[in-house]
Amino acid sequence: MVFSYKTRNEEIQNVQDEELDLLVIGGGITGAGVAVQAAASGMKTALVEMQDFAEGTSSRSTKLVHGGIRYLKTFDVEVVNDTVKERANVQHIAPHIPKPDPMLLPIYDEAGATFNMFSAKVAMDLYDRLAGVSGKFANYTLNKSEVLERQPQLEKEGLQGGGVYLDFRNNDSRLVIENIKKAHEDGARVLNKVKVVKITHDQQGVVNGADVQDVISGTNFHINAKVVINTSGPWTDEVRDLDKKDDLSDQMRPTKGVHLVVDKEKLNVPQPTYFDTGENDGRMIFVVPREDKTYFGTTDTDYHGELKHPKVTQEDVDYLLRVVNRRYPDAKISLDDIEASWAGLRPLITANGGSDYNGGGGSEKLSDESFNKVVNTTKEYLEDSAKRDDVEKAIQEAGSAQDSGEVDPSQISRGSSLEEASDGLVTLSGGKITDYRLMAEGALKKINKKLDNQFDLIDSKEYPVSGGDIDPDNVDEEIEKLAKQAQDKGLNEKDALYLANLYGSNLPTVLTYDEPIKGLSQRDSFSLNYALNEELVLTPVDYFLRRTNFILFIRDELDALEQPVLDKMAEFYQWSDEEKANYQKELAEVVAESDLKELKEDEYRE
């Protein structure tokens, strides 16, 4: 189904001529999840996003679909239980995106260590039981020599051994666009670069839609809807401020996370790795191989700047390089080695204290006595000599014994919130990528109730996103079959697998866009033609950063692709010379920021 600037212009007109059941504000993963379930259930739905889909937050994550083992640092069993179940649901409906990628957990004997070998094994066993993991993906432990055989660059001093448990890698922006495309396929009016400027009300003071602005043309228009839901992530409070009758208090406390990318020759890890920082600050860091690169992060700091444009600072870089060079002392990574970077905000909710994104810690860490009691009780539960109630009691007692004090930014829970103001504005906020479907499901029940339960809601656990119509139990075989179709069109095996993994069951449609583009390979011609016609890509940055990952993980090829892509897009959109120059400038600025050009120049001047 065509999903391009042509359909966008038509939908801007159409959305003004009808009363909708639901208007979704925000096109990140939360809004996309709401829109796909609403449209599939038969609701007349529109979604507006002031930037590109996923641009604000949902393309800036650690790019993993976590099972939440970090929450076992403070034994938040319920959080882990919910998270691992939702991870399985997401993999079921989007099987071409989250892929199993076991995580290595090195264990160090040092102050502030999260786990020792015993508690790590107990945590991993509990994790597997909650997740229903067995067979080839079941956890196991490694002794020191086995860890170093697998990762020779790791710091040897204090290393006791390690554990390996199942986690999933993710392509966050692709997960968003596949939900968006499915919502559009099911009839939703989906608009990027359309900004809400005012929440409107009927004569009774009840929310009845929004006044919006097309950011591209500057045109203002009204969208009429029976229900409006705010799913704008870090912008939640700002959107509420556009509703003069919203009587709920501000709730967001965003924190910033930063990730850095280097070539795998500089830091070559065979699998994702997760370890304590060694700074006794309660944080943990991921090091993840991707394409032919390795990236690492994340930081967790309170953020008070411009929501639209968080930046990587020298302080962020210094922190991550210090931690990673400590754990990989022979790597000696410097600022000049960083090939790409990104900074993102987490839509954390102030009222939810507890586990942090990196696993809790700080002033609310469990005492050794409480921690050991929970570990031992949990071990007995896993051996069927204690009941779940015993574990819950031990956790409850440990929680009540925690030190009180000010909650730092690493201790804000990633819990979600679903609220309704007195004028009817619904707000769904917080949460994390892993549980986006569950959050949307809860919101749809509330929305349907407001609409007198006139819709039969779909079972979203069984409703694949766009590209997800493949057998989730045989993903590798399905991807290989799809890749064979691409090879039959003349692509080599590597390029064919790249496209199959990127587009899933949409690959046969991608392969119909076989018009060659001057200056681009066959693989990239397929990709760009498809993005222009069926993924509502409007700018070069949209394409290079969110429909593909060239800026972040295929940086080596980017320079040669920029001009051919700009030329094709200028032809496709009939840009003037001035418009083309502006988009070229925007791309150059985004790439320079990812490259940390300014920080590198500052270092050179010093």
XYZ file of C-alpha atoms in Angstrom:
606
model
C 0.000 0.000 0.000
C 1.408 3.385 -0.997
C 2.469 5.418 2.036
C 4.280 8.508 0.772
C 4.103 12.288 0.643
C 1.290 11.880 -1.885
C -0.894 9.958 0.569
C 0.212 12.362 3.312
C -1.249 15.315 1.401
C -4.465 13.389 0.783
C -4.749 12.448 4.446
C -4.266 16.043 5.573
C -7.352 16.859 3.517
C -9.292 13.774 4.561
C -8.645 14.213 8.268
C -10.327 17.635 8.155
C -13.497 16.237 6.609
C -14.471 13.588 9.168
C -15.055 13.035 12.857
C -12.597 10.539 14.231
C -13.054 8.137 17.083
C -9.472 8.650 18.239
C -6.665 11.147 17.765
C -3.224 9.958 18.891
C -0.670 12.686 19.659
C 2.875 11.382 19.324
C 4.440 9.008 16.810
C 6.976 7.167 18.926
C 6.585 3.525 19.893
C 3.769 4.193 22.391
C 1.618 6.171 19.962
C 2.363 3.733 17.148
C 1.249 0.846 19.359
C -2.004 2.605 20.232
C -2.701 3.508 16.597
C -2.167 0.013 15.244
C -4.480 -1.574 17.811
C -7.142 1.125 17.394
C -7.183 0.970 13.588
C -7.232 -2.826 13.574
C -10.213 -2.751 15.955
C -12.171 -0.575 13.527
C -11.801 2.810 15.206
C -11.512 5.824 12.909
C -8.018 6.815 13.974
C -5.478 9.538 13.231
C -1.954 9.908 14.552
C 0.097 13.113 14.384
C 3.805 13.438 15.088
C 5.532 16.819 15.092
C 8.837 15.357 13.862
C 9.535 12.137 11.977
C 8.191 8.900 13.402
C 10.423 7.744 16.299
C 12.585 10.859 16.011
C 12.086 12.143 19.532
C 12.931 9.164 21.731
C 12.099 5.793 20.194
C 15.057 5.800 17.795
C 17.483 6.675 20.591
C 17.347 3.656 22.897
C 20.012 1.053 23.683
C 18.445 -0.948 20.818
C 17.700 -4.030 22.885
C 14.381 -5.600 23.855
C 15.231 -6.371 27.450
C 13.998 -9.171 29.609
C 14.755 -6.918 32.550
C 17.388 -8.888 34.438
C 18.668 -5.532 35.707
C 15.521 -5.257 37.831
C 16.628 -8.343 39.747
C 19.309 -6.145 41.319
C 16.593 -5.123 43.734
C 14.505 -8.236 43.091
C 11.619 -6.507 41.344
C 10.234 -9.901 40.366
C 6.906 -8.569 39.127
C 8.633 -6.144 36.759
C 10.820 -8.914 35.342
C 7.844 -11.250 35.056
C 5.849 -8.690 33.052
C 8.827 -7.674 30.945
C 9.898 -11.134 29.820
C 6.327 -12.021 28.879
C 6.004 -8.846 26.819
C 9.352 -9.451 25.176
C 7.969 -12.757 23.905
C 4.824 -11.019 22.653
C 6.823 -8.389 20.754
C 9.007 -11.063 19.176
C 5.831 -12.911 18.154
C 4.218 -9.954 16.359
C 7.442 -8.477 14.928
C 9.657 -11.545 14.457
C 11.940 -9.911 11.878
C 12.993 -7.180 14.314
C 13.865 -8.452 17.846
C 16.435 -11.255 17.501
C 17.803 -13.474 20.287
C 21.317 -12.427 21.265
C 22.583 -13.945 24.554
C 24.177 -11.459 26.934
C 27.471 -11.971 28.773
C 27.503 -10.756 32.389
C 31.094 -10.559 33.707
C 31.277 -10.655 37.512
C 33.923 -8.607 39.331
C 34.905 -8.676 42.989
C 34.830 -4.965 43.745
C 33.016 -2.359 45.819
C 29.451 -1.812 44.683
C 29.307 -4.967 42.565
C 25.760 -5.847 41.553
C 26.145 -9.616 41.689
C 28.618 -12.212 42.870
C 28.773 -15.588 41.108
C 26.216 -17.160 43.438
C 23.647 -14.373 43.315
C 24.095 -14.006 39.548
C 23.262 -17.674 39.020
C 20.211 -17.406 41.264
C 19.053 -14.282 39.414
C 19.563 -15.910 36.004
C 17.718 -19.067 37.055
C 14.807 -16.989 38.310
C 14.930 -14.948 35.112
C 14.761 -18.088 32.954
C 11.900 -19.505 34.968
C 9.912 -16.287 34.633
C 10.697 -16.090 30.906
C 10.065 -19.750 30.180
C 13.587 -20.017 28.734
C 15.074 -23.480 28.322
C 17.102 -25.527 25.889
C 19.822 -23.832 23.876
C 19.011 -20.378 25.303
C 19.059 -21.404 28.990
C 21.553 -19.482 31.125
C 24.917 -20.859 32.141
C 27.982 -19.711 34.053
C 31.609 -19.339 32.961
C 34.742 -19.385 35.080
C 37.342 -16.649 34.761
C 39.406 -18.404 32.101
C 36.301 -19.174 30.026
C 35.203 -15.536 30.146
C 38.661 -14.386 29.051
C 38.813 -17.000 26.313
C 35.593 -15.519 24.960
C 36.604 -11.880 25.499
C 40.408 -11.605 25.867
C 40.260 -7.798 26.041
C 38.293 -7.781 29.297
C 39.906 -6.529 32.470
C 41.427 -9.489 34.320
C 41.909 -8.012 37.794
C 39.035 -8.876 40.099
C 37.233 -10.958 37.461
C 35.564 -13.943 39.114
C 33.730 -15.414 36.154
C 30.500 -14.627 34.392
C 27.045 -15.634 33.364
C 25.269 -15.828 30.017
C 21.529 -15.272 29.719
C 19.061 -14.610 26.921
C 18.385 -11.086 25.731
C 17.230 -9.672 22.388
C 18.750 -7.067 20.089
C 16.335 -4.615 18.513
C 16.014 -2.066 15.733
C 13.987 0.532 17.602
C 13.112 2.906 14.761
C 12.165 0.000 12.478
C 9.816 -1.343 15.153
C 8.068 2.031 15.191
C 7.728 2.374 11.418
C 6.417 -1.186 11.039
C 3.675 -0.434 13.590
C 2.942 2.865 11.835
C 2.707 1.189 8.411
C 0.323 -1.449 9.746
C -1.900 1.228 11.285
C -1.973 3.054 7.948
C -2.744 -0.190 6.118
C -5.724 -0.657 8.434
C -7.081 2.796 7.655
C -5.487 5.115 10.195
C -4.654 8.652 9.055
C -0.979 8.840 9.915
C 0.891 12.145 9.625
C 4.474 13.006 10.461
C 5.714 16.582 10.786
C 2.288 17.739 11.983
C 2.371 19.562 15.329
C -0.448 20.040 17.817
C -0.801 23.704 18.781
C -3.983 23.540 20.888
C -6.274 20.955 22.505
C -9.862 21.955 21.714
C -13.161 21.465 23.569
C -16.859 21.336 22.840
C -19.448 23.630 24.471
C -19.536 21.372 27.531
C -15.785 21.746 28.011
C -14.999 18.198 26.903
C -11.971 17.546 24.673
C -13.102 17.173 21.047
C -9.874 17.278 19.047
C -6.926 19.538 18.350
C -5.733 22.409 16.240
C -2.582 21.360 14.414
C 0.020 22.761 12.030
C 1.654 21.102 9.041
C 5.300 21.860 9.817
C 6.270 21.561 6.146
C 3.716 23.958 4.631
C 2.899 26.018 7.720
C -0.830 25.380 7.160
C -3.060 25.158 10.228
C -6.157 22.963 10.432
C -8.431 21.242 12.943
C -8.819 17.537 13.675
C -12.109 16.537 15.267
C -12.074 13.419 17.481
C -14.286 11.865 20.149
C -11.240 10.810 22.185
C -7.745 12.334 22.267
C -4.793 10.467 23.758
C -1.445 12.060 24.571
C 1.411 9.618 23.895
C 4.152 12.187 23.432
C 6.805 10.693 25.732
C 9.120 13.363 27.171
C 6.745 15.995 25.740
C 3.819 14.712 27.844
C 3.689 17.755 30.114
C 4.126 20.157 27.180
C 1.155 18.628 25.375
C -0.903 18.835 28.565
C -0.046 22.527 28.729
C -1.817 22.924 25.371
C -5.011 21.808 27.121
C -6.115 24.765 29.249
C -8.617 22.566 31.097
C -6.207 19.749 32.020
C -6.228 19.608 35.807
C -3.480 17.012 36.310
C -0.058 17.974 37.617
C 3.177 17.611 35.647
C 4.604 14.149 35.911
C 7.676 13.766 33.702
C 11.305 13.699 34.783
C 13.331 12.888 31.662
C 16.839 11.535 31.932
C 19.433 11.471 29.177
C 21.151 8.374 27.860
C 24.188 8.473 25.584
C 25.737 5.799 23.349
C 29.008 5.834 21.411
C 30.019 3.759 18.353
C 33.493 2.535 17.400
C 34.782 0.151 14.751
C 34.832 -3.494 15.813
C 38.569 -3.606 15.096
C 38.981 -1.160 17.977
C 36.701 -3.056 20.347
C 35.760 -6.524 19.137
C 33.220 -8.290 21.333
C 31.553 -11.531 20.196
C 28.265 -10.864 21.964
C 26.439 -8.182 23.942
C 28.078 -7.646 27.316
C 26.665 -6.006 30.446
C 28.791 -5.024 33.429
C 29.078 -2.768 36.443
C 30.801 0.529 35.742
C 33.401 -0.061 38.457
C 32.622 3.435 39.721
C 30.475 2.221 42.625
C 27.617 4.368 41.281
C 24.962 1.668 40.934
C 25.047 1.789 37.126
C 25.727 -0.829 34.513
C 26.956 -0.434 30.941
C 26.144 -2.338 27.750
C 28.727 -3.097 25.058
C 26.999 -4.392 21.932
C 28.287 -5.586 18.521
C 26.240 -4.304 15.559
C 26.985 -4.584 11.825
C 30.796 -4.213 11.785
C 30.751 -1.822 14.746
C 30.561 -1.913 18.527
C 28.529 0.548 20.554
C 28.404 1.148 24.279
C 26.297 3.047 26.797
C 24.329 4.249 28.538
C 24.551 7.226 30.854
C 21.716 8.167 33.213
C 21.609 11.869 34.070
C 18.791 14.282 34.793
C 17.988 16.392 31.763
C 16.730 19.977 31.840
C 17.574 21.168 28.328
C 15.646 21.388 25.080
C 13.607 18.201 24.687
C 13.866 18.209 20.914
C 17.636 18.221 20.772
C 19.588 16.456 23.526
C 23.316 16.435 22.811
C 26.308 14.308 23.683
C 28.585 16.362 25.923
C 32.278 16.035 26.715
C 31.266 14.914 30.203
C 29.183 12.067 28.713
C 32.085 10.974 26.529
C 34.595 11.145 29.373
C 32.393 8.987 31.597
C 31.755 6.258 29.019
C 35.364 6.147 27.819
C 36.605 5.907 31.402
C 34.287 2.980 32.151
C 34.874 1.090 28.896
C 38.634 1.591 28.955
C 38.653 0.300 32.524
C 36.893 -2.892 31.473
C 38.859 -3.203 28.208
C 42.256 -1.741 29.185
C 44.026 -2.734 25.968
C 41.422 -1.001 23.772
C 42.583 2.504 24.748
C 39.614 4.112 23.010
C 39.847 7.867 22.553
C 37.492 10.556 21.315
C 39.021 10.266 17.838
C 37.976 6.594 17.656
C 34.286 7.423 18.022
C 32.614 7.086 14.616
C 29.033 7.862 15.632
C 26.940 8.665 18.673
C 23.432 9.370 19.831
C 21.711 10.937 22.812
C 18.149 10.205 23.840
C 15.684 11.027 26.588
C 13.829 8.496 28.681
C 10.236 9.434 29.494
C 10.522 8.654 33.189
C 7.730 9.451 35.623
C 8.692 11.386 38.730
C 6.222 9.656 41.043
C 7.573 6.169 40.421
C 10.545 5.522 42.684
C 12.500 2.293 42.620
C 14.514 0.495 39.998
C 16.517 2.512 37.545
C 17.033 1.927 33.855
C 20.482 0.568 34.597
C 19.238 -1.648 37.387
C 18.671 0.346 40.549
C 21.281 1.199 43.120
C 22.458 4.383 44.716
C 20.867 5.312 48.011
C 18.181 2.643 47.723
C 20.442 -0.394 47.381
C 19.566 -3.408 49.502
C 21.733 -4.046 52.525
C 23.958 -7.127 52.338
C 21.780 -8.878 54.931
C 18.542 -8.158 53.058
C 20.090 -9.028 49.699
C 21.432 -12.375 50.933
C 18.095 -13.250 52.479
C 16.298 -12.597 49.208
C 18.907 -14.577 47.257
C 18.699 -17.588 49.571
C 14.901 -17.568 49.622
C 14.838 -17.295 45.849
C 17.269 -20.223 45.550
C 14.958 -22.299 47.751
C 12.017 -21.305 45.543
C 13.881 -22.422 42.420
C 14.611 -25.737 44.157
C 10.892 -26.030 45.047
C 11.646 -25.916 48.791
C 10.042 -22.485 49.273
C 6.858 -20.918 47.979
C 6.456 -17.802 45.875
C 4.867 -16.167 48.938
C 8.151 -16.674 50.803
C 10.056 -14.864 48.065
C 7.551 -12.026 47.980
C 7.739 -11.671 51.787
C 11.552 -11.541 51.700
C 11.452 -8.916 48.966
C 8.845 -6.873 50.832
C 10.890 -6.952 54.029
C 14.024 -6.000 52.122
C 12.216 -3.099 50.473
C 10.993 -1.717 53.782
C 14.540 -1.880 55.134
C 16.025 0.201 52.317
C 17.616 3.495 53.171
C 15.457 6.510 52.566
C 16.783 9.582 50.833
C 16.557 11.677 47.737
C 15.990 9.616 44.605
C 18.679 10.284 42.003
C 18.019 10.113 38.241
C 19.210 6.523 38.084
C 16.427 5.408 40.419
C 13.298 6.618 38.654
C 11.169 3.647 37.651
C 10.372 2.992 34.050
C 6.771 2.255 35.007
C 3.932 3.586 32.882
C 0.937 5.761 33.703
C -2.557 5.937 32.179
C -4.563 8.949 33.352
C -7.612 10.925 32.305
C -8.092 14.621 33.039
C -11.508 15.947 34.055
C -12.048 17.271 30.506
C -11.441 13.817 29.007
C -7.870 14.119 27.740
C -6.241 10.698 28.121
C -2.491 10.521 28.759
C -0.369 7.385 28.397
C 3.192 8.006 29.530
C 6.355 6.400 30.817
C 7.116 2.763 30.165
C 9.742 1.305 27.868
C 9.916 -0.143 24.384
C 9.553 -3.719 25.604
C 6.070 -3.183 27.035
C 4.676 -0.794 24.408
C 2.076 -3.326 23.220
C 0.826 -3.970 26.758
C 0.599 -0.234 27.468
C -1.388 0.283 24.264
C -3.683 -2.607 25.105
C -4.538 -1.033 28.452
C -5.148 2.336 26.837
C -7.435 0.818 24.181
C -9.643 -0.730 26.858
C -10.067 2.683 28.450
C -10.668 4.373 25.092
C -13.227 1.770 24.052
C -15.064 2.280 27.336
C -15.220 6.020 26.617
C -16.688 5.086 23.213
C -19.410 2.958 24.898
C -17.568 -0.299 24.167
C -18.807 -0.293 20.591
C -15.628 -1.889 19.177
C -14.380 -5.464 19.408
C -10.744 -5.012 20.340
C -8.238 -7.222 18.582
C -5.968 -9.662 20.378
C -2.821 -7.625 19.796
C -0.622 -10.501 20.958
C -1.595 -12.265 17.718
C -1.619 -9.295 15.339
C 1.646 -8.971 13.364
C 3.067 -5.585 12.493
C 3.949 -4.734 8.907
C 6.702 -7.092 7.749
C 5.928 -9.527 10.556
C 3.983 -12.132 8.595
C 6.566 -14.850 9.089
C 6.684 -17.820 11.440
C 8.058 -16.473 14.742
C 9.249 -19.959 15.697
C 11.384 -20.349 12.562
C 12.676 -16.854 11.911
C 16.098 -17.790 10.540
C 14.626 -20.199 7.990
C 11.978 -17.659 6.963
C 14.561 -14.911 6.530
C 16.730 -17.198 4.406
C 13.752 -17.981 2.137
C 13.058 -14.277 1.706
C 16.719 -13.569 1.036
C 16.680 -16.198 -1.712
C 14.050 -14.099 -3.515
C 16.418 -11.133 -3.363
C 19.275 -13.258 -4.673
C 17.058 -14.282 -7.574
C 16.865 -10.554 -8.412
C 20.645 -10.411 -8.653
C 21.743 -9.415 -5.135
C 24.637 -11.154 -3.451
C 23.979 -13.201 -0.310
C 25.107 -10.499 2.147
C 22.951 -7.772 0.600
C 19.984 -10.129 0.261
C 20.133 -11.048 3.958
C 20.496 -7.371 4.890
C 17.241 -6.514 3.087
C 15.418 -9.595 4.385
C 16.281 -8.745 7.984
C 15.378 -5.082 7.476
C 11.984 -5.600 5.812
C 10.811 -9.086 6.787
C 7.743 -10.243 4.876
C 7.619 -6.900 3.051
C 10.705 -7.880 1.060
C 8.739 -9.146 -1.998
C 7.139 -5.689 -2.207
C 10.541 -4.008 -1.776
C 11.840 -6.035 -4.718
C 9.154 -4.622 -7.008
C 10.837 -1.213 -6.721
C 13.624 -2.264 -9.060
C 14.264 1.059 -10.808
C 18.030 1.700 -10.699
C 19.151 4.913 -9.011
C 22.277 6.551 -10.360
C 25.153 6.264 -7.909
C 23.476 3.633 -5.710
C 23.960 -0.108 -5.569
C 21.106 -2.451 -6.391
C 20.552 -3.034 -2.660
C 20.348 0.666 -1.857
C 18.197 1.430 -4.903
C 15.610 -1.076 -3.677
C 15.774 0.387 -0.181
C 15.454 4.060 -1.114
C 12.696 3.515 -3.693
C 10.691 1.559 -1.125
C 11.265 4.157 1.616
C 10.069 6.972 -0.652
C 6.940 5.158 -1.787
C 5.903 3.106 1.239
C 7.582 4.447 4.399
C 6.728 8.165 4.276
C 10.354 9.252 4.345
C 10.457 13.021 3.765
C 14.095 14.020 4.279
C 17.558 12.498 3.804
C 17.964 12.361 7.596
C 14.741 10.346 7.898
C 16.199 7.807 5.491
C 19.784 7.598 6.709
C 19.017 7.640 10.445
C 15.592 6.045 11.012
C 14.534 3.975 7.967
C 18.101 2.650 7.793
C 21.069 2.866 10.178
C 23.724 4.286 7.874
C 24.584 7.240 10.111
C 25.054 5.062 13.180
C 26.334 1.672 12.054
C 27.256 1.877 8.354
C 29.093 5.186 8.580
C 31.844 3.946 6.245
C 29.429 3.917 3.291
C 27.545 7.102 4.103
C 29.708 9.730 2.380
C 29.426 7.999 -0.989
C 25.642 7.682 -0.661
C 24.735 11.212 0.387
C 24.732 12.886 -3.039
C 22.912 10.102 -4.956
C 20.212 9.987 -2.261
C 19.848 13.777 -2.243
C 19.596 13.820 -6.054
C 16.930 11.105 -6.092
C 14.884 12.736 -3.335
C 15.114 16.142 -5.032
C 13.773 14.554 -8.216
C 11.060 12.603 -6.386
C 9.819 15.621 -4.404
C 10.614 18.197 -7.072
C 12.597 20.296 -4.628
C 13.855 23.691 -5.647
C 17.597 24.298 -5.513
C 17.085 26.142 -2.233
C 15.080 23.298 -0.688
C 17.683 20.763 -1.765
C 20.478 22.881 -0.286
C 18.571 23.167 3.002
C 18.077 19.401 3.262
C 21.733 18.855 2.407
C 22.728 21.281 5.164
C 20.429 19.538 7.649
C 21.994 16.175 6.816
C 25.511 17.564 7.171
C 24.653 18.983 10.607
C 23.142 15.725 11.858
C 26.108 13.690 10.615
C 28.590 16.151 12.147
C 26.780 15.934 15.482
C 26.781 12.136 15.381
C 30.479 12.221 14.477
C 31.101 14.482 17.519
C 32.858 16.870 15.163
C 32.570 19.846 17.516
C 34.052 17.983 20.481
C 36.896 16.687 18.325
C 37.659 20.184 17.038
C 37.632 21.529 20.601
C 40.104 18.846 21.634
C 42.327 19.669 18.674
C 42.311 23.386 19.559
C 43.366 22.594 23.112
